[in-house]
PDB file of C-alpha atoms in Angstrom:
ATOM      1  CA  MET A  11       0.000   0.000   0.000  1.00  0.00           C
ATOM      2  CA  LYS A  12       2.816   2.377   0.836  1.00  0.00           C
ATOM      3  CA  VAL A  13       4.488   1.742  -2.506  1.00  0.00           C
ATOM      4  CA  THR A  14       1.221   2.389  -4.325  1.00  0.00           C
ATOM      5  CA  GLY A  15       0.749   5.648  -2.451  1.00  0.00           C
ATOM      6  CA  ASN A  16       4.248   6.816  -3.341  1.00  0.00           C
ATOM      7  CA  ALA A  17       3.676   5.905  -6.967  1.00  0.00           C
ATOM      8  CA  GLY A  18       0.419   7.852  -7.014  1.00  0.00           C
ATOM      9  CA  GLY A  19       2.097  10.891  -5.459  1.00  0.00           C
ATOM     10  CA  THR A  20       4.935  10.658  -7.966  1.00  0.00           C
ATOM     11  CA  ASN A  21       2.485  10.542 -10.870  1.00  0.00           C
ATOM     12  CA  LYS A  22       0.655  13.599  -9.535  1.00  0.00           C
ATOM     13  CA  ARG A  23       3.910  15.514  -9.227  1.00  0.00           C
ATOM     14  CA  ARG A  24       4.875  14.535 -12.756  1.00  0.00           C
ATOM     15  CA  ARG A  25       1.515  15.650 -14.131  1.00  0.00           C
ATOM     16  CA  PHE A  26       1.765  18.909 -12.189  1.00  0.00           C
ATOM     17  CA  GLY A  27       5.292  19.464 -13.491  1.00  0.00           C
ATOM     18  CA  ALA A  28       4.187  18.735 -17.056  1.00  0.00           C
ATOM     19  CA  THR A  29       1.297  21.184 -16.668  1.00  0.00           C
ATOM     20  CA  ILE A  30       3.642  23.916 -15.448  1.00  0.00           C
ATOM     21  CA  VAL A  31       6.028  23.305 -18.347  1.00  0.00           C
ATOM     22  CA  LEU A  32       3.162  23.403 -20.855  1.00  0.00           C
ATOM     23  CA  LEU A  33       1.835  26.600 -19.278  1.00  0.00           C
ATOM     24  CA  HIS A  34       5.225  28.265 -19.540  1.00  0.00           C
ATOM     25  CA  ILE A  35       5.534  27.228 -23.178  1.00  0.00           C
ATOM     26  CA  VAL A  36       2.131  28.740 -23.967  1.00  0.00           C
ATOM     27  CA  LEU A  37       3.044  31.967 -22.121  1.00  0.00           C
ATOM     28  CA  ILE A  38       6.380  32.206 -23.930  1.00  0.00           C
ATOM     29  CA  ILE A  39       4.673  31.767 -27.300  1.00  0.00           C
ATOM     30  CA  GLY A  40       2.090  34.399 -26.392  1.00  0.00           C
ATOM     31  CA  ALA A  41       4.781  36.806 -25.174  1.00  0.00           C
ATOM     32  CA  ALA A  42       6.773  36.282 -28.374  1.00  0.00           C
ATOM     33  CA  GLY A  43       3.677  37.008 -30.444  1.00  0.00           C
ATOM     34  CA  MET A  44       3.144  40.274 -28.575  1.00  0.00           C
ATOM     35  CA  VAL A  45       6.786  41.377 -28.721  1.00  0.00           C
ATOM     36  CA  PHE A  46       7.394  40.471 -32.381  1.00  0.00           C
ATOM     37  CA  PRO A  47       5.469  43.458 -33.889  1.00  0.00           C
ATOM     38  CA  PHE A  48       7.453  45.803 -31.647  1.00  0.00           C
ATOM     39  CA  VAL A  49      10.751  44.221 -32.743  1.00  0.00           C
ATOM     40  CA  TRP A  50       9.656  44.401 -36.401  1.00  0.00           C
ATOM     41  CA  MET A  51       8.819  48.101 -35.964  1.00  0.00           C
ATOM     42  CA  ILE A  52      12.269  48.874 -34.538  1.00  0.00           C
ATOM     43  CA  ALA A  53      13.994  46.813 -37.244  1.00  0.00           C
ATOM     44  CA  THR A  54      12.037  48.532 -40.029  1.00  0.00           C
ATOM     45  CA  SER A  55      12.958  51.958 -38.663  1.00  0.00           C
ATOM     46  CA  LEU A  56      16.631  51.013 -39.126  1.00  0.00           C
ATOM     47  CA  LYS A  57      16.212  49.850 -42.726  1.00  0.00           C
ATOM     48  CA  LEU A  58      16.899  51.747 -45.913  1.00  0.00           C
ATOM     49  CA  PRO A  59      13.713  52.712 -47.794  1.00  0.00           C
ATOM     50  CA  LYS A  60      14.408  50.113 -50.473  1.00  0.00           C
ATOM     51  CA  ASP A  61      14.548  47.361 -47.829  1.00  0.00           C
ATOM     52  CA  VAL A  62      11.352  48.258 -45.990  1.00  0.00           C
ATOM     53  CA  PHE A  63       9.297  45.494 -47.601  1.00  0.00           C
ATOM     54  CA  SER A  64      12.039  42.908 -47.183  1.00  0.00           C
ATOM     55  CA  LEU A  65      11.050  39.920 -45.055  1.00  0.00           C
ATOM     56  CA  GLN A  66      14.480  39.914 -43.456  1.00  0.00           C
ATOM     57  CA  LEU A  67      14.071  40.923 -39.814  1.00  0.00           C
ATOM     58  CA  ILE A  68      17.597  42.205 -39.245  1.00  0.00           C
ATOM     59  CA  PRO A  69      18.623  44.401 -42.189  1.00  0.00           C
ATOM     60  CA  GLU A  70      22.001  43.904 -43.809  1.00  0.00           C
ATOM     61  CA  THR A  71      22.568  47.656 -43.791  1.00  0.00           C
ATOM     62  CA  MET A  72      21.376  49.526 -40.716  1.00  0.00           C
ATOM     63  CA  THR A  73      20.978  53.277 -40.786  1.00  0.00           C
ATOM     64  CA  LEU A  74      19.847  56.065 -38.482  1.00  0.00           C
ATOM     65  CA  ASP A  75      18.995  58.356 -41.386  1.00  0.00           C
ATOM     66  CA  ASN A  76      15.291  57.771 -40.824  1.00  0.00           C
ATOM     67  CA  TYR A  77      15.551  59.170 -37.308  1.00  0.00           C
ATOM     68  CA  ALA A  78      17.462  62.214 -38.529  1.00  0.00           C
ATOM     69  CA  ALA A  79      14.935  62.792 -41.307  1.00  0.00           C
ATOM     70  CA  LEU A  80      12.071  62.422 -38.853  1.00  0.00           C
ATOM     71  CA  PHE A  81      13.109  65.536 -36.949  1.00  0.00           C
ATOM     72  CA  VAL A  82      14.532  67.479 -39.917  1.00  0.00           C
ATOM     73  CA  GLN A  83      11.833  66.937 -42.543  1.00  0.00           C
ATOM     74  CA  SER A  84       8.816  67.160 -40.223  1.00  0.00           C
ATOM     75  CA  PRO A  85       7.833  69.045 -37.040  1.00  0.00           C
ATOM     76  CA  PHE A  86       7.987  65.817 -35.053  1.00  0.00           C
ATOM     77  CA  ALA A  87       9.411  67.578 -31.982  1.00  0.00           C
ATOM     78  CA  ASP A  88       6.344  69.860 -31.975  1.00  0.00           C
ATOM     79  CA  TRP A  89       4.059  66.842 -32.282  1.00  0.00           C
ATOM     80  CA  MET A  90       5.710  65.206 -29.273  1.00  0.00           C
ATOM     81  CA  LEU A  91       5.421  68.414 -27.266  1.00  0.00           C
ATOM     82  CA  ASN A  92       1.748  68.751 -28.216  1.00  0.00           C
ATOM     83  CA  SER A  93       1.012  65.166 -27.198  1.00  0.00           C
ATOM     84  CA  LEU A  94       2.898  65.607 -23.929  1.00  0.00           C
ATOM     85  CA  ILE A  95       1.034  68.815 -23.068  1.00  0.00           C
ATOM     86  CA  VAL A  96      -2.352  67.305 -23.913  1.00  0.00           C
ATOM     87  CA  ALA A  97      -1.664  64.043 -22.069  1.00  0.00           C
ATOM     88  CA  CYS A  98      -0.322  65.734 -18.917  1.00  0.00           C
ATOM     89  CA  ILE A  99      -3.114  68.309 -18.673  1.00  0.00           C
ATOM     90  CA  THR A 100      -5.778  65.687 -19.375  1.00  0.00           C
ATOM     91  CA  THR A 101      -4.327  63.349 -16.744  1.00  0.00           C
ATOM     92  CA  ALA A 102      -4.150  66.087 -14.109  1.00  0.00           C
ATOM     93  CA  SER A 103      -7.678  67.259 -14.920  1.00  0.00           C
ATOM     94  CA  VAL A 104      -9.169  63.760 -14.763  1.00  0.00           C
ATOM     95  CA  ALA A 105      -7.343  62.985 -11.520  1.00  0.00           C
ATOM     96  CA  LEU A 106      -8.642  66.178  -9.896  1.00  0.00           C
ATOM     97  CA  PHE A 107     -12.242  66.310 -11.089  1.00  0.00           C
ATOM     98  CA  ASP A 108     -12.914  62.580 -10.963  1.00  0.00           C
ATOM     99  CA  THR A 109     -11.517  62.318  -7.446  1.00  0.00           C
ATOM    100  CA  VAL A 110     -13.682  65.183  -6.225  1.00  0.00           C
ATOM    101  CA  ALA A 111     -16.777  63.822  -7.978  1.00  0.00           C
ATOM    102  CA  GLY A 112     -16.141  60.313  -6.694  1.00  0.00           C
ATOM    103  CA  TYR A 113     -15.695  61.588  -3.125  1.00  0.00           C
ATOM    104  CA  ILE A 114     -18.914  63.602  -3.268  1.00  0.00           C
ATOM    105  CA  LEU A 115     -20.941  60.742  -4.699  1.00  0.00           C
ATOM    106  CA  ALA A 116     -19.493  58.288  -2.185  1.00  0.00           C
ATOM    107  CA  ARG A 117     -19.606  60.357   1.006  1.00  0.00           C
ATOM    108  CA  PHE A 118     -22.461  62.852   0.688  1.00  0.00           C
ATOM    109  CA  SER A 119     -26.197  62.240   0.687  1.00  0.00           C
ATOM    110  CA  PHE A 120     -28.310  64.620  -1.358  1.00  0.00           C
ATOM    111  CA  HIS A 121     -31.451  64.523  -3.437  1.00  0.00           C
ATOM    112  CA  GLY A 122     -30.961  62.988  -6.879  1.00  0.00           C
ATOM    113  CA  LYS A 123     -27.550  61.460  -6.166  1.00  0.00           C
ATOM    114  CA  GLN A 124     -28.439  58.085  -7.660  1.00  0.00           C
ATOM    115  CA  VAL A 125     -29.966  59.728 -10.725  1.00  0.00           C
ATOM    116  CA  ILE A 126     -26.802  61.730 -11.286  1.00  0.00           C
ATOM    117  CA  PHE A 127     -24.622  58.649 -10.852  1.00  0.00           C
ATOM    118  CA  ILE A 128     -26.720  56.613 -13.280  1.00  0.00           C
ATOM    119  CA  ALA A 129     -26.618  59.485 -15.768  1.00  0.00           C
ATOM    120  CA  ILE A 130     -22.819  59.558 -15.524  1.00  0.00           C
ATOM    121  CA  LEU A 131     -22.602  55.797 -16.061  1.00  0.00           C
ATOM    122  CA  SER A 132     -24.969  56.001 -19.026  1.00  0.00           C
ATOM    123  CA  THR A 133     -22.502  58.230 -20.882  1.00  0.00           C
ATOM    124  CA  MET A 134     -20.095  55.293 -20.970  1.00  0.00           C
ATOM    125  CA  MET A 135     -22.550  53.514 -23.279  1.00  0.00           C
ATOM    126  CA  VAL A 136     -22.420  56.274 -25.906  1.00  0.00           C
ATOM    127  CA  PRO A 137     -19.792  55.617 -28.617  1.00  0.00           C
ATOM    128  CA  THR A 138     -17.226  58.349 -29.088  1.00  0.00           C
ATOM    129  CA  GLU A 139     -18.101  58.561 -32.792  1.00  0.00           C
ATOM    130  CA  MET A 140     -21.594  59.808 -31.887  1.00  0.00           C
ATOM    131  CA  LEU A 141     -20.155  62.655 -29.819  1.00  0.00           C
ATOM    132  CA  ILE A 142     -17.739  63.976 -32.409  1.00  0.00           C
ATOM    133  CA  ILE A 143     -20.317  66.097 -34.272  1.00  0.00           C
ATOM    134  CA  PRO A 144     -21.593  68.010 -31.189  1.00  0.00           C
ATOM    135  CA  TRP A 145     -17.993  68.376 -29.990  1.00  0.00           C
ATOM    136  CA  TYR A 146     -16.980  69.871 -33.316  1.00  0.00           C
ATOM    137  CA  ILE A 147     -19.989  72.214 -33.459  1.00  0.00           C
ATOM    138  CA  ALA A 148     -19.154  73.450 -29.964  1.00  0.00           C
ATOM    139  CA  SER A 149     -15.501  73.913 -30.947  1.00  0.00           C
ATOM    140  CA  VAL A 150     -16.467  75.979 -34.002  1.00  0.00           C
ATOM    141  CA  GLN A 151     -18.888  78.156 -32.043  1.00  0.00           C
ATOM    142  CA  LEU A 152     -16.363  78.754 -29.261  1.00  0.00           C
ATOM    143  CA  ASP A 153     -13.469  79.251 -31.702  1.00  0.00           C
ATOM    144  CA  TRP A 154     -11.570  76.291 -30.271  1.00  0.00           C
ATOM    145  CA  VAL A 155     -10.669  74.664 -33.598  1.00  0.00           C
ATOM    146  CA  ASP A 156      -6.918  74.091 -33.958  1.00  0.00           C
ATOM    147  CA  THR A 157      -6.216  75.011 -30.323  1.00  0.00           C
ATOM    148  CA  TYR A 158      -5.093  73.111 -27.255  1.00  0.00           C
ATOM    149  CA  THR A 159      -8.443  73.859 -25.652  1.00  0.00           C
ATOM    150  CA  GLY A 160     -10.258  72.209 -28.532  1.00  0.00           C
ATOM    151  CA  ILE A 161      -8.164  69.066 -28.188  1.00  0.00           C
ATOM    152  CA  LEU A 162      -8.467  68.984 -24.412  1.00  0.00           C
ATOM    153  CA  PHE A 163     -12.059  69.756 -23.490  1.00  0.00           C
ATOM    154  CA  PRO A 164     -13.679  66.358 -24.301  1.00  0.00           C
ATOM    155  CA  GLY A 165     -11.286  64.606 -21.925  1.00  0.00           C
ATOM    156  CA  ILE A 166     -11.184  66.881 -18.872  1.00  0.00           C
ATOM    157  CA  MET A 167     -13.428  64.424 -17.005  1.00  0.00           C
ATOM    158  CA  SER A 168     -14.000  60.692 -17.322  1.00  0.00           C
ATOM    159  CA  ALA A 169     -17.153  58.766 -16.465  1.00  0.00           C
ATOM    160  CA  PHE A 170     -15.077  55.660 -15.860  1.00  0.00           C
ATOM    161  CA  GLY A 171     -12.795  57.618 -13.548  1.00  0.00           C
ATOM    162  CA  ILE A 172     -15.728  58.927 -11.520  1.00  0.00           C
ATOM    163  CA  PHE A 173     -17.117  55.415 -11.198  1.00  0.00           C
ATOM    164  CA  LEU A 174     -13.717  54.011 -10.198  1.00  0.00           C
ATOM    165  CA  MET A 175     -12.989  56.679  -7.595  1.00  0.00           C
ATOM    166  CA  LYS A 176     -16.498  56.451  -6.141  1.00  0.00           C
ATOM    167  CA  GLN A 177     -16.135  52.712  -5.630  1.00  0.00           C
ATOM    168  CA  PHE A 178     -12.818  53.123  -3.856  1.00  0.00           C
ATOM    169  CA  MET A 179     -13.928  56.132  -1.817  1.00  0.00           C
ATOM    170  CA  GLU A 180     -16.767  54.037  -0.416  1.00  0.00           C
ATOM    171  CA  GLN A 181     -14.164  51.691   1.116  1.00  0.00           C
ATOM    172  CA  VAL A 182     -12.567  54.467   3.200  1.00  0.00           C
ATOM    173  CA  PRO A 183     -13.570  53.905   6.865  1.00  0.00           C
ATOM    174  CA  GLN A 184     -16.201  56.403   7.924  1.00  0.00           C
ATOM    175  CA  GLU A 185     -14.654  56.558  11.412  1.00  0.00           C
ATOM    176  CA  LEU A 186     -11.507  58.190  10.016  1.00  0.00           C
ATOM    177  CA  LEU A 187     -13.521  60.871   8.266  1.00  0.00           C
ATOM    178  CA  ASP A 188     -15.645  61.538  11.364  1.00  0.00           C
ATOM    179  CA  ALA A 189     -12.521  61.807  13.517  1.00  0.00           C
ATOM    180  CA  ALA A 190     -11.073  64.348  11.087  1.00  0.00           C
ATOM    181  CA  ARG A 191     -14.277  66.404  11.271  1.00  0.00           C
ATOM    182  CA  VAL A 192     -14.109  66.350  15.057  1.00  0.00           C
ATOM    183  CA  ASP A 193     -10.540  67.668  14.797  1.00  0.00           C
ATOM    184  CA  GLY A 194     -11.849  70.635  12.811  1.00  0.00           C
ATOM    185  CA  LEU A 195     -10.805  69.749   9.261  1.00  0.00           C
ATOM    186  CA  ASN A 196     -13.002  70.969   6.434  1.00  0.00           C
ATOM    187  CA  GLU A 197     -14.222  68.594   3.720  1.00  0.00           C
ATOM    188  CA  TRP A 198     -11.502  69.545   1.247  1.00  0.00           C
ATOM    189  CA  SER A 199      -8.771  68.846   3.801  1.00  0.00           C
ATOM    190  CA  ILE A 200     -10.438  65.571   4.762  1.00  0.00           C
ATOM    191  CA  MET A 201     -10.500  64.429   1.144  1.00  0.00           C
ATOM    192  CA  VAL A 202      -6.920  65.477   0.391  1.00  0.00           C
ATOM    193  CA  ARG A 203      -5.278  64.407   3.649  1.00  0.00           C
ATOM    194  CA  ILE A 204      -7.355  61.364   4.631  1.00  0.00           C
ATOM    195  CA  ALA A 205      -9.275  59.869   1.692  1.00  0.00           C
ATOM    196  CA  VAL A 206      -6.893  60.373  -1.237  1.00  0.00           C
ATOM    197  CA  PRO A 207      -3.853  58.680   0.392  1.00  0.00           C
ATOM    198  CA  LEU A 208      -6.005  55.623   1.108  1.00  0.00           C
ATOM    199  CA  VAL A 209      -7.101  55.306  -2.544  1.00  0.00           C
ATOM    200  CA  ARG A 210      -3.705  56.125  -4.049  1.00  0.00           C
ATOM    201  CA  PRO A 211      -3.421  52.822  -6.012  1.00  0.00           C
ATOM    202  CA  ALA A 212      -6.719  53.501  -7.763  1.00  0.00           C
ATOM    203  CA  LEU A 213      -5.731  57.103  -8.455  1.00  0.00           C
ATOM    204  CA  ALA A 214      -2.374  55.964  -9.860  1.00  0.00           C
ATOM    205  CA  ALA A 215      -4.064  53.422 -12.130  1.00  0.00           C
ATOM    206  CA  LEU A 216      -6.560  56.039 -13.324  1.00  0.00           C
ATOM    207  CA  GLY A 217      -3.791  58.523 -14.062  1.00  0.00           C
ATOM    208  CA  ILE A 218      -1.692  56.011 -15.986  1.00  0.00           C
ATOM    209  CA  LEU A 219      -4.616  54.741 -18.053  1.00  0.00           C
ATOM    210  CA  THR A 220      -5.711  58.307 -18.792  1.00  0.00           C
ATOM    211  CA  PHE A 221      -2.202  59.293 -19.899  1.00  0.00           C
ATOM    212  CA  LEU A 222      -1.930  56.307 -22.237  1.00  0.00           C
ATOM    213  CA  SER A 223      -5.384  56.919 -23.691  1.00  0.00           C
ATOM    214  CA  SER A 224      -4.706  60.610 -24.269  1.00  0.00           C
ATOM    215  CA  TRP A 225      -1.270  59.949 -25.766  1.00  0.00           C
ATOM    216  CA  ASN A 226      -2.738  57.473 -28.278  1.00  0.00           C
ATOM    217  CA  ALA A 227      -5.891  59.473 -29.117  1.00  0.00           C
ATOM    218  CA  PHE A 228      -6.372  59.814 -32.872  1.00  0.00           C
ATOM    219  CA  ILE A 229      -9.905  60.520 -34.122  1.00  0.00           C
ATOM    220  CA  TRP A 230     -10.711  63.724 -32.246  1.00  0.00           C
ATOM    221  CA  PRO A 231      -7.263  65.383 -32.652  1.00  0.00           C
ATOM    222  CA  LEU A 232      -7.428  64.517 -36.352  1.00  0.00           C
ATOM    223  CA  ILE A 233     -10.732  66.379 -36.711  1.00  0.00           C
ATOM    224  CA  VAL A 234     -10.107  69.423 -34.524  1.00  0.00           C
ATOM    225  CA  THR A 235      -6.519  70.233 -35.595  1.00  0.00           C
ATOM    226  CA  GLN A 236      -5.579  71.838 -38.891  1.00  0.00           C
ATOM    227  CA  SER A 237      -2.092  73.368 -38.833  1.00  0.00           C
ATOM    228  CA  PRO A 238       0.845  70.915 -39.078  1.00  0.00           C
ATOM    229  CA  GLU A 239       2.565  72.283 -35.976  1.00  0.00           C
ATOM    230  CA  ARG A 240      -0.550  71.689 -33.836  1.00  0.00           C
ATOM    231  CA  LEU A 241      -0.878  67.979 -34.608  1.00  0.00           C
ATOM    232  CA  THR A 242      -0.371  65.283 -32.006  1.00  0.00           C
ATOM    233  CA  ILE A 243       1.906  62.305 -32.621  1.00  0.00           C
ATOM    234  CA  PRO A 244      -0.693  59.738 -33.848  1.00  0.00           C
ATOM    235  CA  VAL A 245      -2.155  62.250 -36.311  1.00  0.00           C
ATOM    236  CA  GLY A 246       1.243  63.475 -37.457  1.00  0.00           C
ATOM    237  CA  ILE A 247       2.536  59.959 -38.097  1.00  0.00           C
ATOM    238  CA  SER A 248      -0.524  59.167 -40.218  1.00  0.00           C
ATOM    239  CA  PHE A 249       0.391  61.992 -42.611  1.00  0.00           C
ATOM    240  CA  PHE A 250       3.577  60.204 -43.654  1.00  0.00           C
ATOM    241  CA  SER A 251       1.491  57.619 -45.496  1.00  0.00           C
ATOM    242  CA  SER A 252      -0.287  60.295 -47.556  1.00  0.00           C
ATOM    243  CA  GLU A 253       2.618  62.647 -48.192  1.00  0.00           C
ATOM    244  CA  GLN A 254       5.156  60.003 -49.246  1.00  0.00           C
ATOM    245  CA  LYS A 255       3.820  57.463 -51.709  1.00  0.00           C
ATOM    246  CA  ASP A 256       6.945  55.303 -51.895  1.00  0.00           C
ATOM    247  CA  SER A 257       8.366  52.930 -49.292  1.00  0.00           C
ATOM    248  CA  SER A 258      10.048  55.831 -47.479  1.00  0.00           C
ATOM    249  CA  GLY A 259       6.648  56.712 -46.068  1.00  0.00           C
ATOM    250  CA  TRP A 260       6.435  53.364 -44.280  1.00  0.00           C
ATOM    251  CA  ALA A 261       9.981  53.788 -43.003  1.00  0.00           C
ATOM    252  CA  MET A 262       9.018  57.168 -41.506  1.00  0.00           C
ATOM    253  CA  ILE A 263       5.864  55.704 -39.984  1.00  0.00           C
ATOM    254  CA  MET A 264       7.829  52.959 -38.252  1.00  0.00           C
ATOM    255  CA  THR A 265      10.469  55.452 -37.134  1.00  0.00           C
ATOM    256  CA  GLY A 266       7.890  57.849 -35.722  1.00  0.00           C
ATOM    257  CA  ALA A 267       6.097  55.020 -33.950  1.00  0.00           C
ATOM    258  CA  SER A 268       9.391  53.812 -32.465  1.00  0.00           C
ATOM    259  CA  VAL A 269      10.118  57.250 -31.012  1.00  0.00           C
ATOM    260  CA  SER A 270       6.541  57.802 -29.830  1.00  0.00           C
ATOM    261  CA  VAL A 271       6.566  54.721 -27.593  1.00  0.00           C
ATOM    262  CA  LEU A 272       9.565  55.973 -25.589  1.00  0.00           C
ATOM    263  CA  PRO A 273       7.472  58.112 -23.192  1.00  0.00           C
ATOM    264  CA  LEU A 274       5.074  55.204 -22.692  1.00  0.00           C
ATOM    265  CA  ILE A 275       7.948  52.875 -21.863  1.00  0.00           C
ATOM    266  CA  ALA A 276       9.300  55.474 -19.412  1.00  0.00           C
ATOM    267  CA  VAL A 277       5.895  55.765 -17.743  1.00  0.00           C
ATOM    268  CA  PHE A 278       5.657  52.009 -17.412  1.00  0.00           C
ATOM    269  CA  LEU A 279       9.164  51.649 -15.968  1.00  0.00           C
ATOM    270  CA  LEU A 280       8.568  54.429 -13.442  1.00  0.00           C
ATOM    271  CA  PHE A 281       5.097  53.362 -12.348  1.00  0.00           C
ATOM    272  CA  GLN A 282       4.962  49.634 -13.054  1.00  0.00           C
ATOM    273  CA  LYS A 283       4.285  48.796  -9.401  1.00  0.00           C
ATOM    274  CA  HIS A 284       1.367  51.213  -9.331  1.00  0.00           C
ATOM    275  CA  ILE A 285       0.085  49.836 -12.643  1.00  0.00           C
ATOM    276  CA  ILE A 286       0.076  46.233 -11.430  1.00  0.00           C
ATOM    277  CA  ARG A 287      -1.362  47.044  -8.021  1.00  0.00           C
ATOM    278  CA  GLY A 288      -3.952  49.440  -9.370  1.00  0.00           C
ATOM    279  CA  ILE A 289      -5.169  47.061 -12.077  1.00  0.00           C
ATOM    280  CA  ALA A 290      -5.307  44.214  -9.557  1.00  0.00           C
ATOM    281  CA  LEU A 291      -7.373  46.266  -7.122  1.00  0.00           C
ATOM    282  CA  THR A 292      -9.577  47.516  -9.961  1.00  0.00           C
ATOM    283  CA  GLY A 293     -10.271  43.929 -10.963  1.00  0.00           C
ATOM    284  CA  LEU A 294     -11.183  43.050  -7.392  1.00  0.00           C
ATOM    285  CA  LYS A 295     -13.648  45.922  -7.282  1.00  0.00           C
TER     286      LYS A 295
END
């Protein structure tokens, strides 16, 4: 009986080990599939225009001329600055307004609160494409076309951010807030000094997701901007395909995309702990 038990345990360990190995193989294949387009983009940016459509991953002749041309032949530095300004202002605005709105909806009782919250959630069901026309009409009437304000105003608040912050604000212990009121703090001080530090992972996740979304935004900046120096990076890169009909256009697209991901990589490296923790807590909620 003892021998049989040991044999059964050994078989279970072998099956478990085989499962782990198979799981790692699947994960490695999936990771390779996700990384390969990025590697191909970098490799194409280092190719000569005549080698862009070559199936050879590593080019025989590598060149940095595409990177030099990117900044010399186009206002790419202005596009990066525009995207950085828009992304930073949008992130700060969403973090501020959504935190305040989430705190109010979570911690105050007033008539029509549920109606307001449901109305905010209902906006998440409206596709962005349906909002572009009223946004553009408002931009024309307010003379916001081809301005930073025109690019920014649709994203100054986020319904998802309000929902996320409300859910986390509801988890803040009411005793802490009551104790702060007894100590004489006003509601703004209570939110900033007590509530916000306790929901910092959610706020970090919201800020990172907002920055990435704003940095990659394409449709609305394409519509509301007109002058070449006011374009954001995604819109500016798309113009390479229309201005240059030969293979050099694709080389410039890959080069611009390679440079544009650098800020995103920096954000991930700096805040990867907050990203993982925030997404994990968001999933639990």
